[in-house]
PDB file of C-alpha atoms in Angstrom:
ATOM      1  CA  MET A   7     128.639 156.394 -68.651  1.00  0.00           C
ATOM      2  CA  LEU A   8     126.456 157.922 -70.852  1.00  0.00           C
ATOM      3  CA  ASN A   9     127.682 159.964 -73.822  1.00  0.00           C
ATOM      4  CA  ASN A  10     131.016 160.450 -71.787  1.00  0.00           C
ATOM      5  CA  LYS A  11     133.219 160.665 -74.849  1.00  0.00           C
ATOM      6  CA  LYS A  12     136.098 161.393 -73.147  1.00  0.00           C
ATOM      7  CA  ILE A  13     136.626 157.458 -72.340  1.00  0.00           C
ATOM      8  CA  PHE A  14     137.633 156.856 -74.893  1.00  0.00           C
ATOM      9  CA  SER A  15     139.242 159.720 -76.299  1.00  0.00           C
ATOM     10  CA  LYS A  16     143.082 160.943 -76.354  1.00  0.00           C
ATOM     11  CA  LYS A  17     143.866 156.859 -75.225  1.00  0.00           C
ATOM     12  CA  LYS A  18     146.488 154.436 -75.527  1.00  0.00           C
ATOM     13  CA  ILE A  19     144.337 152.287 -77.024  1.00  0.00           C
ATOM     14  CA  LEU A  20     144.929 148.538 -78.151  1.00  0.00           C
ATOM     15  CA  ILE A  21     142.762 146.599 -80.235  1.00  0.00           C
ATOM     16  CA  TYR A  22     143.371 143.248 -80.197  1.00  0.00           C
ATOM     17  CA  GLY A  23     142.314 140.700 -82.944  1.00  0.00           C
ATOM     18  CA  PHE A  24     141.698 142.282 -86.353  1.00  0.00           C
ATOM     19  CA  GLY A  25     138.535 141.000 -88.078  1.00  0.00           C
ATOM     20  CA  ARG A  26     135.209 142.418 -88.545  1.00  0.00           C
ATOM     21  CA  SER A  27     135.139 143.385 -85.211  1.00  0.00           C
ATOM     22  CA  GLY A  28     138.409 144.716 -84.339  1.00  0.00           C
ATOM     23  CA  GLN A  29     138.589 146.665 -87.492  1.00  0.00           C
ATOM     24  CA  SER A  30     135.654 148.597 -86.968  1.00  0.00           C
ATOM     25  CA  VAL A  31     136.909 149.793 -83.806  1.00  0.00           C
ATOM     26  CA  PHE A  32     140.053 150.794 -85.791  1.00  0.00           C
ATOM     27  CA  LYS A  33     138.735 152.988 -87.691  1.00  0.00           C
ATOM     28  CA  PHE A  34     136.120 154.413 -85.178  1.00  0.00           C
ATOM     29  CA  LEU A  35     138.733 155.573 -82.940  1.00  0.00           C
ATOM     30  CA  LYS A  36     142.328 156.235 -84.780  1.00  0.00           C
ATOM     31  CA  LYS A  37     141.507 159.733 -84.861  1.00  0.00           C
ATOM     32  CA  ASN A  38     141.483 160.506 -81.836  1.00  0.00           C
ATOM     33  CA  ASN A  39     143.360 158.051 -79.613  1.00  0.00           C
ATOM     34  CA  LYS A  40     146.977 156.566 -80.173  1.00  0.00           C
ATOM     35  CA  ILE A  41     146.019 153.211 -81.405  1.00  0.00           C
ATOM     36  CA  TYR A  42     148.063 149.835 -81.267  1.00  0.00           C
ATOM     37  CA  LEU A  43     147.039 146.787 -83.047  1.00  0.00           C
ATOM     38  CA  TYR A  44     147.982 143.019 -82.245  1.00  0.00           C
ATOM     39  CA  ASP A  45     146.375 139.871 -83.697  1.00  0.00           C
ATOM     40  CA  ASP A  46     147.430 136.099 -82.904  1.00  0.00           C
ATOM     41  CA  GLN A  47     147.262 135.150 -86.307  1.00  0.00           C
ATOM     42  CA  LYS A  48     149.850 137.073 -89.225  1.00  0.00           C
ATOM     43  CA  LEU A  49     147.909 139.212 -91.541  1.00  0.00           C
ATOM     44  CA  ASN A  50     148.732 139.744 -94.627  1.00  0.00           C
ATOM     45  CA  ILE A  51     148.127 143.981 -94.791  1.00  0.00           C
ATOM     46  CA  GLU A  52     148.160 145.620 -97.225  1.00  0.00           C
ATOM     47  CA  ASN A  53     147.781 149.693 -95.841  1.00  0.00           C
ATOM     48  CA  LYS A  54     151.149 151.002 -94.715  1.00  0.00           C
ATOM     49  CA  GLU A  55     149.046 153.413 -92.149  1.00  0.00           C
ATOM     50  CA  ILE A  56     147.357 150.068 -90.162  1.00  0.00           C
ATOM     51  CA  LYS A  57     150.637 147.773 -90.862  1.00  0.00           C
ATOM     52  CA  LYS A  58     152.839 150.357 -88.755  1.00  0.00           C
ATOM     53  CA  LYS A  59     149.895 150.389 -86.431  1.00  0.00           C
ATOM     54  CA  PHE A  60     151.089 146.580 -85.173  1.00  0.00           C
ATOM     55  CA  ILE A  61     153.070 146.200 -82.243  1.00  0.00           C
ATOM     56  CA  SER A  62     154.773 142.798 -80.635  1.00  0.00           C
ATOM     57  CA  PHE A  63     154.277 141.264 -77.343  1.00  0.00           C
ATOM     58  CA  LYS A  64     157.439 142.277 -75.915  1.00  0.00           C
ATOM     59  CA  GLU A  65     156.453 146.105 -77.402  1.00  0.00           C
ATOM     60  CA  ILE A  66     152.917 146.041 -75.687  1.00  0.00           C
ATOM     61  CA  ILE A  67     154.164 145.127 -71.826  1.00  0.00           C
ATOM     62  CA  LYS A  68     156.223 148.331 -72.481  1.00  0.00           C
ATOM     63  CA  LYS A  69     153.183 150.397 -73.267  1.00  0.00           C
ATOM     64  CA  LYS A  70     150.886 152.190 -71.032  1.00  0.00           C
ATOM     65  CA  ILE A  71     147.578 151.016 -72.317  1.00  0.00           C
ATOM     66  CA  ASP A  72     144.872 152.706 -71.046  1.00  0.00           C
ATOM     67  CA  HIS A  73     142.130 150.013 -72.733  1.00  0.00           C
ATOM     68  CA  ILE A  74     141.789 147.126 -74.177  1.00  0.00           C
ATOM     69  CA  ILE A  75     139.412 146.193 -76.946  1.00  0.00           C
ATOM     70  CA  ILE A  76     139.168 142.886 -77.600  1.00  0.00           C
ATOM     71  CA  SER A  77     137.640 140.935 -80.090  1.00  0.00           C
ATOM     72  CA  PRO A  78     135.158 138.468 -78.985  1.00  0.00           C
ATOM     73  CA  GLY A  79     136.468 135.468 -80.930  1.00  0.00           C
ATOM     74  CA  ILE A  80     139.469 135.763 -78.685  1.00  0.00           C
ATOM     75  CA  ASN A  81     139.481 133.111 -75.990  1.00  0.00           C
ATOM     76  CA  SER A  82     141.138 135.040 -73.058  1.00  0.00           C
ATOM     77  CA  ASN A  83     142.298 131.635 -71.863  1.00  0.00           C
ATOM     78  CA  LYS A  84     143.702 130.335 -74.631  1.00  0.00           C
ATOM     79  CA  CYS A  85     145.937 133.003 -77.015  1.00  0.00           C
ATOM     80  CA  ASN A  86     149.247 134.488 -77.379  1.00  0.00           C
ATOM     81  CA  LEU A  87     148.544 137.442 -74.604  1.00  0.00           C
ATOM     82  CA  SER A  88     146.558 135.612 -71.886  1.00  0.00           C
ATOM     83  CA  LYS A  89     148.368 136.132 -68.902  1.00  0.00           C
ATOM     84  CA  TYR A  90     148.751 140.158 -69.877  1.00  0.00           C
ATOM     85  CA  LEU A  91     144.631 140.079 -70.032  1.00  0.00           C
ATOM     86  CA  LYS A  92     144.544 138.495 -66.725  1.00  0.00           C
ATOM     87  CA  LYS A  93     146.753 141.145 -65.223  1.00  0.00           C
ATOM     88  CA  ASN A  94     144.989 143.773 -66.946  1.00  0.00           C
ATOM     89  CA  LEU A  95     140.926 142.574 -66.321  1.00  0.00           C
ATOM     90  CA  LYS A  96     139.562 146.014 -65.484  1.00  0.00           C
ATOM     91  CA  LYS A  97     141.263 147.691 -68.811  1.00  0.00           C
ATOM     92  CA  ILE A  98     139.362 144.873 -70.954  1.00  0.00           C
ATOM     93  CA  SER A  99     136.157 146.531 -72.965  1.00  0.00           C
ATOM     94  CA  THR A 100     134.375 145.728 -76.355  1.00  0.00           C
ATOM     95  CA  ASP A 101     132.772 147.363 -79.364  1.00  0.00           C
ATOM     96  CA  LEU A 102     129.715 147.478 -77.391  1.00  0.00           C
ATOM     97  CA  ASP A 103     131.211 149.600 -74.253  1.00  0.00           C
ATOM     98  CA  ILE A 104     132.335 151.996 -76.738  1.00  0.00           C
ATOM     99  CA  PHE A 105     129.176 152.030 -78.497  1.00  0.00           C
ATOM    100  CA  PHE A 106     127.033 152.296 -74.759  1.00  0.00           C
ATOM    101  CA  THR A 107     129.783 155.915 -73.761  1.00  0.00           C
ATOM    102  CA  LEU A 108     128.149 157.348 -77.060  1.00  0.00           C
ATOM    103  CA  HIS A 109     124.821 156.473 -77.737  1.00  0.00           C
ATOM    104  CA  GLY A 110     123.473 154.608 -74.502  1.00  0.00           C
ATOM    105  CA  LYS A 111     120.432 156.710 -74.238  1.00  0.00           C
ATOM    106  CA  ASN A 112     119.000 155.600 -77.734  1.00  0.00           C
ATOM    107  CA  LYS A 113     116.410 152.697 -77.772  1.00  0.00           C
ATOM    108  CA  SER A 114     118.457 149.413 -77.837  1.00  0.00           C
ATOM    109  CA  ILE A 115     116.984 145.685 -77.356  1.00  0.00           C
ATOM    110  CA  THR A 116     119.820 143.110 -77.328  1.00  0.00           C
ATOM    111  CA  ILE A 117     118.564 139.742 -78.475  1.00  0.00           C
ATOM    112  CA  THR A 118     120.938 136.239 -76.511  1.00  0.00           C
ATOM    113  CA  GLY A 119     120.461 133.069 -76.429  1.00  0.00           C
ATOM    114  CA  THR A 120     121.663 130.207 -77.446  1.00  0.00           C
ATOM    115  CA  ASN A 121     119.351 129.480 -80.726  1.00  0.00           C
ATOM    116  CA  GLY A 122     117.465 131.438 -82.923  1.00  0.00           C
ATOM    117  CA  LYS A 123     119.607 135.269 -81.750  1.00  0.00           C
ATOM    118  CA  SER A 124     119.946 135.769 -85.445  1.00  0.00           C
ATOM    119  CA  THR A 125     116.220 134.638 -86.451  1.00  0.00           C
ATOM    120  CA  THR A 126     114.507 136.431 -84.097  1.00  0.00           C
ATOM    121  CA  ALA A 127     116.496 140.099 -84.721  1.00  0.00           C
ATOM    122  CA  GLN A 128     115.865 139.593 -88.164  1.00  0.00           C
ATOM    123  CA  ILE A 129     111.750 139.538 -87.650  1.00  0.00           C
ATOM    124  CA  LEU A 130     112.277 142.220 -85.559  1.00  0.00           C
ATOM    125  CA  TYR A 131     114.623 144.533 -87.547  1.00  0.00           C
ATOM    126  CA  GLU A 132     111.820 143.598 -90.351  1.00  0.00           C
ATOM    127  CA  VAL A 133     108.369 144.546 -88.657  1.00  0.00           C
ATOM    128  CA  LEU A 134     109.855 147.716 -87.422  1.00  0.00           C
ATOM    129  CA  LYS A 135     111.593 148.869 -90.460  1.00  0.00           C
ATOM    130  CA  HIS A 136     107.688 147.919 -91.672  1.00  0.00           C
ATOM    131  CA  GLN A 137     106.372 150.941 -89.611  1.00  0.00           C
ATOM    132  CA  LYS A 138     109.175 153.476 -90.090  1.00  0.00           C
ATOM    133  CA  LYS A 139     111.217 153.207 -87.151  1.00  0.00           C
ATOM    134  CA  ASP A 140     114.976 154.321 -87.813  1.00  0.00           C
ATOM    135  CA  VAL A 141     116.315 151.393 -86.833  1.00  0.00           C
ATOM    136  CA  ARG A 142     119.815 149.496 -86.961  1.00  0.00           C
ATOM    137  CA  LEU A 143     120.432 145.705 -86.944  1.00  0.00           C
ATOM    138  CA  VAL A 144     124.145 145.753 -85.995  1.00  0.00           C
ATOM    139  CA  GLY A 145     125.947 143.180 -83.530  1.00  0.00           C
ATOM    140  CA  ASN A 146     126.461 139.154 -84.554  1.00  0.00           C
ATOM    141  CA  ILE A 147     123.717 140.506 -87.481  1.00  0.00           C
ATOM    142  CA  GLY A 148     124.034 142.783 -89.482  1.00  0.00           C
ATOM    143  CA  ASN A 149     126.908 145.846 -89.676  1.00  0.00           C
ATOM    144  CA  PRO A 150     129.201 146.043 -86.934  1.00  0.00           C
ATOM    145  CA  ILE A 151     127.853 148.538 -84.367  1.00  0.00           C
ATOM    146  CA  LEU A 152     130.563 151.542 -84.453  1.00  0.00           C
ATOM    147  CA  LEU A 153     130.188 151.609 -88.348  1.00  0.00           C
ATOM    148  CA  GLU A 154     126.809 152.917 -88.016  1.00  0.00           C
ATOM    149  CA  LYS A 155     125.901 156.538 -89.339  1.00  0.00           C
ATOM    150  CA  ASN A 156     123.224 158.846 -89.031  1.00  0.00           C
ATOM    151  CA  ILE A 157     122.380 158.284 -85.445  1.00  0.00           C
ATOM    152  CA  THR A 158     119.330 160.552 -83.739  1.00  0.00           C
ATOM    153  CA  ASN A 159     117.815 160.554 -80.712  1.00  0.00           C
ATOM    154  CA  LYS A 160     115.177 157.964 -82.859  1.00  0.00           C
ATOM    155  CA  THR A 161     117.132 155.913 -83.388  1.00  0.00           C
ATOM    156  CA  ILE A 162     116.784 152.554 -82.545  1.00  0.00           C
ATOM    157  CA  PHE A 163     119.159 149.556 -82.172  1.00  0.00           C
ATOM    158  CA  VAL A 164     118.395 146.008 -82.544  1.00  0.00           C
ATOM    159  CA  ILE A 165     121.822 143.909 -81.480  1.00  0.00           C
ATOM    160  CA  GLU A 166     122.308 140.470 -81.689  1.00  0.00           C
ATOM    161  CA  ALA A 167     124.836 139.341 -79.170  1.00  0.00           C
ATOM    162  CA  SER A 168     126.660 136.203 -78.361  1.00  0.00           C
ATOM    163  CA  SER A 169     128.380 135.275 -74.898  1.00  0.00           C
ATOM    164  CA  TYR A 170     131.951 136.003 -76.014  1.00  0.00           C
ATOM    165  CA  GLN A 171     130.731 139.611 -76.577  1.00  0.00           C
ATOM    166  CA  LEU A 172     128.341 139.750 -73.041  1.00  0.00           C
ATOM    167  CA  ASP A 173     131.498 138.268 -71.444  1.00  0.00           C
ATOM    168  CA  TYR A 174     134.187 140.319 -72.764  1.00  0.00           C
ATOM    169  CA  SER A 175     131.994 143.630 -71.932  1.00  0.00           C
ATOM    170  CA  ARG A 176     131.926 145.847 -68.782  1.00  0.00           C
ATOM    171  CA  THR A 177     129.483 148.662 -69.572  1.00  0.00           C
ATOM    172  CA  PHE A 178     126.998 148.172 -72.116  1.00  0.00           C
ATOM    173  CA  LYS A 179     123.565 148.114 -71.119  1.00  0.00           C
ATOM    174  CA  SER A 180     120.383 147.128 -72.753  1.00  0.00           C
ATOM    175  CA  ASN A 181     117.020 148.582 -72.498  1.00  0.00           C
ATOM    176  CA  ILE A 182     115.078 145.809 -73.547  1.00  0.00           C
ATOM    177  CA  ALA A 183     117.075 142.545 -72.729  1.00  0.00           C
ATOM    178  CA  VAL A 184     116.150 138.728 -74.326  1.00  0.00           C
ATOM    179  CA  ILE A 185     116.663 135.704 -73.242  1.00  0.00           C
ATOM    180  CA  LEU A 186     115.946 132.867 -75.648  1.00  0.00           C
ATOM    181  CA  ASN A 187     116.963 129.996 -74.648  1.00  0.00           C
ATOM    182  CA  ILE A 188     120.231 128.183 -73.003  1.00  0.00           C
ATOM    183  CA  SER A 189     121.368 124.397 -74.063  1.00  0.00           C
ATOM    184  CA  PRO A 190     125.328 123.105 -73.409  1.00  0.00           C
ATOM    185  CA  ASP A 191     127.358 125.334 -76.077  1.00  0.00           C
ATOM    186  CA  HIS A 192     130.685 127.157 -76.410  1.00  0.00           C
ATOM    187  CA  LEU A 193     132.094 124.958 -73.118  1.00  0.00           C
ATOM    188  CA  GLU A 194     135.565 124.785 -75.132  1.00  0.00           C
ATOM    189  CA  ARG A 195     134.853 128.157 -74.552  1.00  0.00           C
ATOM    190  CA  HIS A 196     133.428 129.385 -70.875  1.00  0.00           C
ATOM    191  CA  THR A 197     134.626 125.947 -69.578  1.00  0.00           C
ATOM    192  CA  THR A 198     131.586 125.637 -67.217  1.00  0.00           C
ATOM    193  CA  LEU A 199     128.179 125.378 -68.471  1.00  0.00           C
ATOM    194  CA  LYS A 200     127.565 127.477 -65.233  1.00  0.00           C
ATOM    195  CA  ASN A 201     129.794 130.282 -66.926  1.00  0.00           C
ATOM    196  CA  TYR A 202     128.635 130.373 -69.689  1.00  0.00           C
ATOM    197  CA  ILE A 203     124.657 130.997 -68.045  1.00  0.00           C
ATOM    198  CA  LYS A 204     126.369 134.119 -66.145  1.00  0.00           C
ATOM    199  CA  ALA A 205     127.630 135.202 -69.721  1.00  0.00           C
ATOM    200  CA  LYS A 206     124.366 135.384 -70.909  1.00  0.00           C
ATOM    201  CA  PHE A 207     122.414 136.634 -67.795  1.00  0.00           C
ATOM    202  CA  LYS A 208     125.364 139.617 -67.645  1.00  0.00           C
ATOM    203  CA  LEU A 209     122.401 141.266 -70.366  1.00  0.00           C
ATOM    204  CA  ILE A 210     120.336 141.321 -67.423  1.00  0.00           C
ATOM    205  CA  LYS A 211     122.565 142.051 -64.454  1.00  0.00           C
ATOM    206  CA  LYS A 212     123.880 145.298 -66.404  1.00  0.00           C
ATOM    207  CA  GLN A 213     119.970 146.885 -66.044  1.00  0.00           C
ATOM    208  CA  ASN A 214     118.297 149.053 -63.881  1.00  0.00           C
ATOM    209  CA  GLN A 215     114.477 149.328 -62.523  1.00  0.00           C
ATOM    210  CA  LYS A 216     113.590 151.604 -65.978  1.00  0.00           C
ATOM    211  CA  ASP A 217     114.326 148.166 -68.382  1.00  0.00           C
ATOM    212  CA  PHE A 218     113.256 144.976 -69.119  1.00  0.00           C
ATOM    213  CA  ALA A 219     114.358 141.580 -69.251  1.00  0.00           C
ATOM    214  CA  ILE A 220     112.245 139.072 -71.301  1.00  0.00           C
ATOM    215  CA  LEU A 221     113.365 135.718 -70.565  1.00  0.00           C
ATOM    216  CA  ASN A 222     111.625 131.914 -71.650  1.00  0.00           C
ATOM    217  CA  THR A 223     110.688 130.779 -68.587  1.00  0.00           C
ATOM    218  CA  LYS A 224     110.136 126.879 -70.022  1.00  0.00           C
ATOM    219  CA  ASN A 225     113.813 127.041 -70.560  1.00  0.00           C
ATOM    220  CA  SER A 226     115.217 125.209 -67.305  1.00  0.00           C
ATOM    221  CA  TYR A 227     118.052 126.478 -67.220  1.00  0.00           C
ATOM    222  CA  ILE A 228     117.162 130.144 -67.113  1.00  0.00           C
ATOM    223  CA  LYS A 229     114.440 129.821 -64.590  1.00  0.00           C
ATOM    224  CA  LYS A 230     116.627 127.832 -62.092  1.00  0.00           C
ATOM    225  CA  HIS A 231     119.299 130.517 -62.413  1.00  0.00           C
ATOM    226  CA  LEU A 232     116.538 133.528 -62.432  1.00  0.00           C
ATOM    227  CA  LYS A 233     115.469 132.256 -59.032  1.00  0.00           C
ATOM    228  CA  SER A 234     119.161 132.273 -57.886  1.00  0.00           C
ATOM    229  CA  GLU A 235     119.549 136.158 -57.601  1.00  0.00           C
ATOM    230  CA  ASN A 236     117.733 139.257 -57.696  1.00  0.00           C
ATOM    231  CA  TYR A 237     117.627 141.201 -60.795  1.00  0.00           C
ATOM    232  CA  LEU A 238     116.699 144.841 -60.801  1.00  0.00           C
ATOM    233  CA  PRO A 239     114.932 145.432 -64.659  1.00  0.00           C
ATOM    234  CA  THR A 240     111.340 144.478 -64.800  1.00  0.00           C
ATOM    235  CA  ILE A 241     111.160 141.049 -65.303  1.00  0.00           C
ATOM    236  CA  ILE A 242     108.841 139.658 -68.287  1.00  0.00           C
ATOM    237  CA  LYS A 243     108.004 135.970 -68.818  1.00  0.00           C
ATOM    238  CA  VAL A 244     107.736 134.203 -71.854  1.00  0.00           C
ATOM    239  CA  ASN A 245     106.069 130.609 -71.142  1.00  0.00           C
ATOM    240  CA  LYS A 246     102.861 130.332 -73.030  1.00  0.00           C
ATOM    241  CA  GLU A 247     102.125 129.167 -76.335  1.00  0.00           C
ATOM    242  CA  ILE A 248     100.679 131.620 -79.103  1.00  0.00           C
ATOM    243  CA  LYS A 249      97.173 131.880 -79.978  1.00  0.00           C
ATOM    244  CA  THR A 250      96.009 129.785 -82.999  1.00  0.00           C
ATOM    245  CA  THR A 251      94.062 132.357 -84.077  1.00  0.00           C
ATOM    246  CA  VAL A 252      96.731 134.498 -83.752  1.00  0.00           C
ATOM    247  CA  LEU A 253      99.490 132.064 -85.495  1.00  0.00           C
ATOM    248  CA  LYS A 254      95.969 131.921 -88.422  1.00  0.00           C
ATOM    249  CA  LYS A 255      95.714 135.901 -89.404  1.00  0.00           C
ATOM    250  CA  ILE A 256      99.705 135.880 -90.100  1.00  0.00           C
ATOM    251  CA  ASN A 257      99.280 132.782 -92.328  1.00  0.00           C
ATOM    252  CA  ASN A 258     103.034 132.039 -92.600  1.00  0.00           C
ATOM    253  CA  SER A 259     103.867 128.178 -92.466  1.00  0.00           C
ATOM    254  CA  TYR A 260     107.340 129.321 -91.199  1.00  0.00           C
ATOM    255  CA  PHE A 261     105.761 130.372 -87.671  1.00  0.00           C
ATOM    256  CA  GLN A 262     104.135 126.788 -87.735  1.00  0.00           C
ATOM    257  CA  THR A 263     107.632 125.068 -86.011  1.00  0.00           C
ATOM    258  CA  ASP A 264     107.931 125.133 -82.199  1.00  0.00           C
ATOM    259  CA  GLY A 265     111.421 127.410 -82.579  1.00  0.00           C
ATOM    260  CA  ASN A 266     109.903 129.946 -84.906  1.00  0.00           C
ATOM    261  CA  LYS A 267     106.710 130.171 -82.732  1.00  0.00           C
ATOM    262  CA  GLU A 268     108.707 130.356 -79.987  1.00  0.00           C
ATOM    263  CA  ASN A 269     110.999 133.676 -81.339  1.00  0.00           C
ATOM    264  CA  LEU A 270     107.448 134.945 -82.640  1.00  0.00           C
ATOM    265  CA  SER A 271     106.325 134.816 -78.684  1.00  0.00           C
ATOM    266  CA  PHE A 272     109.186 137.110 -77.659  1.00  0.00           C
ATOM    267  CA  ILE A 273     108.566 139.523 -80.700  1.00  0.00           C
ATOM    268  CA  PHE A 274     104.841 140.599 -79.189  1.00  0.00           C
ATOM    269  CA  GLU A 275     106.283 140.604 -76.031  1.00  0.00           C
ATOM    270  CA  ILE A 276     108.958 143.419 -77.275  1.00  0.00           C
ATOM    271  CA  LEU A 277     106.330 145.251 -79.468  1.00  0.00           C
ATOM    272  CA  LYS A 278     104.017 145.820 -76.232  1.00  0.00           C
ATOM    273  CA  ILE A 279     107.218 147.745 -74.227  1.00  0.00           C
ATOM    274  CA  LEU A 280     107.455 149.765 -77.719  1.00  0.00           C
ATOM    275  CA  LYS A 281     103.592 150.076 -77.820  1.00  0.00           C
ATOM    276  CA  ILE A 282     103.154 148.945 -81.213  1.00  0.00           C
ATOM    277  CA  LYS A 283     100.075 146.657 -81.671  1.00  0.00           C
ATOM    278  CA  LYS A 284     100.559 142.839 -82.606  1.00  0.00           C
ATOM    279  CA  GLU A 285      97.718 143.963 -85.780  1.00  0.00           C
ATOM    280  CA  LYS A 286      99.911 145.975 -87.265  1.00  0.00           C
ATOM    281  CA  THR A 287     102.628 143.726 -87.834  1.00  0.00           C
ATOM    282  CA  PHE A 288     100.514 140.895 -89.641  1.00  0.00           C
ATOM    283  CA  LYS A 289     101.187 142.156 -92.977  1.00  0.00           C
ATOM    284  CA  ILE A 290     104.997 142.251 -92.657  1.00  0.00           C
ATOM    285  CA  LEU A 291     104.715 139.167 -90.928  1.00  0.00           C
ATOM    286  CA  LYS A 292     102.430 137.305 -93.286  1.00  0.00           C
TER     287      LYS A 292
END
């Protein structure tokens, strides 16, 4: 899959959902593909080029679609194209999958969890930026991933990923996968807690022996699920408190809360993998 640009080139592609994610996919793919657009909502589109791309459900079923790029916000069980999607599950991909086919060799750190995703991703981005790294903050936070420009082989991606994105993704894999915590959430979408946890752990399941998974094993849901399956990456368990001496060196009241102490413990584990000494980050954390 790595760097295979032909996967999403010269194909008939349906982009389902024309929000922030869908628009970024359209901009990225429109030059080399036949693009069709669909949205459950009636959108007020002024751009004539884009307006012509929208087609009805009757037209969709007549087309020989190669790929369906679905926006994370769409509930496949309760959307207009629900039956169509179920018949074409193997064709569904996300912007993360497109990104991976092009930049799969780049170092990527994907952060998910019920709470604290944005905070942890933002802190990590600031720390790596302070270390003069070419780092991009993308996903649910920052730019849609396909809008990033001037990417080199040294570019590092910090990706905030929701359970919706991970659930729909087919090929996306991250070098460093982080699951901060899990608690019952989004059950109206995933229908069961088991499905929700499975969506989160899909991030780990896609990894290989060269990758790293950082997990909060103080969390009962994570701990239980980790025992239920065998995973290939190196598993790093976060279950210890940050030392008081370290917190004193940072000297920032923001990191005195339990939640942010936990977020910080993940940051330090990521920095170990990247071979950045935590002492070098105290200034930016302060």
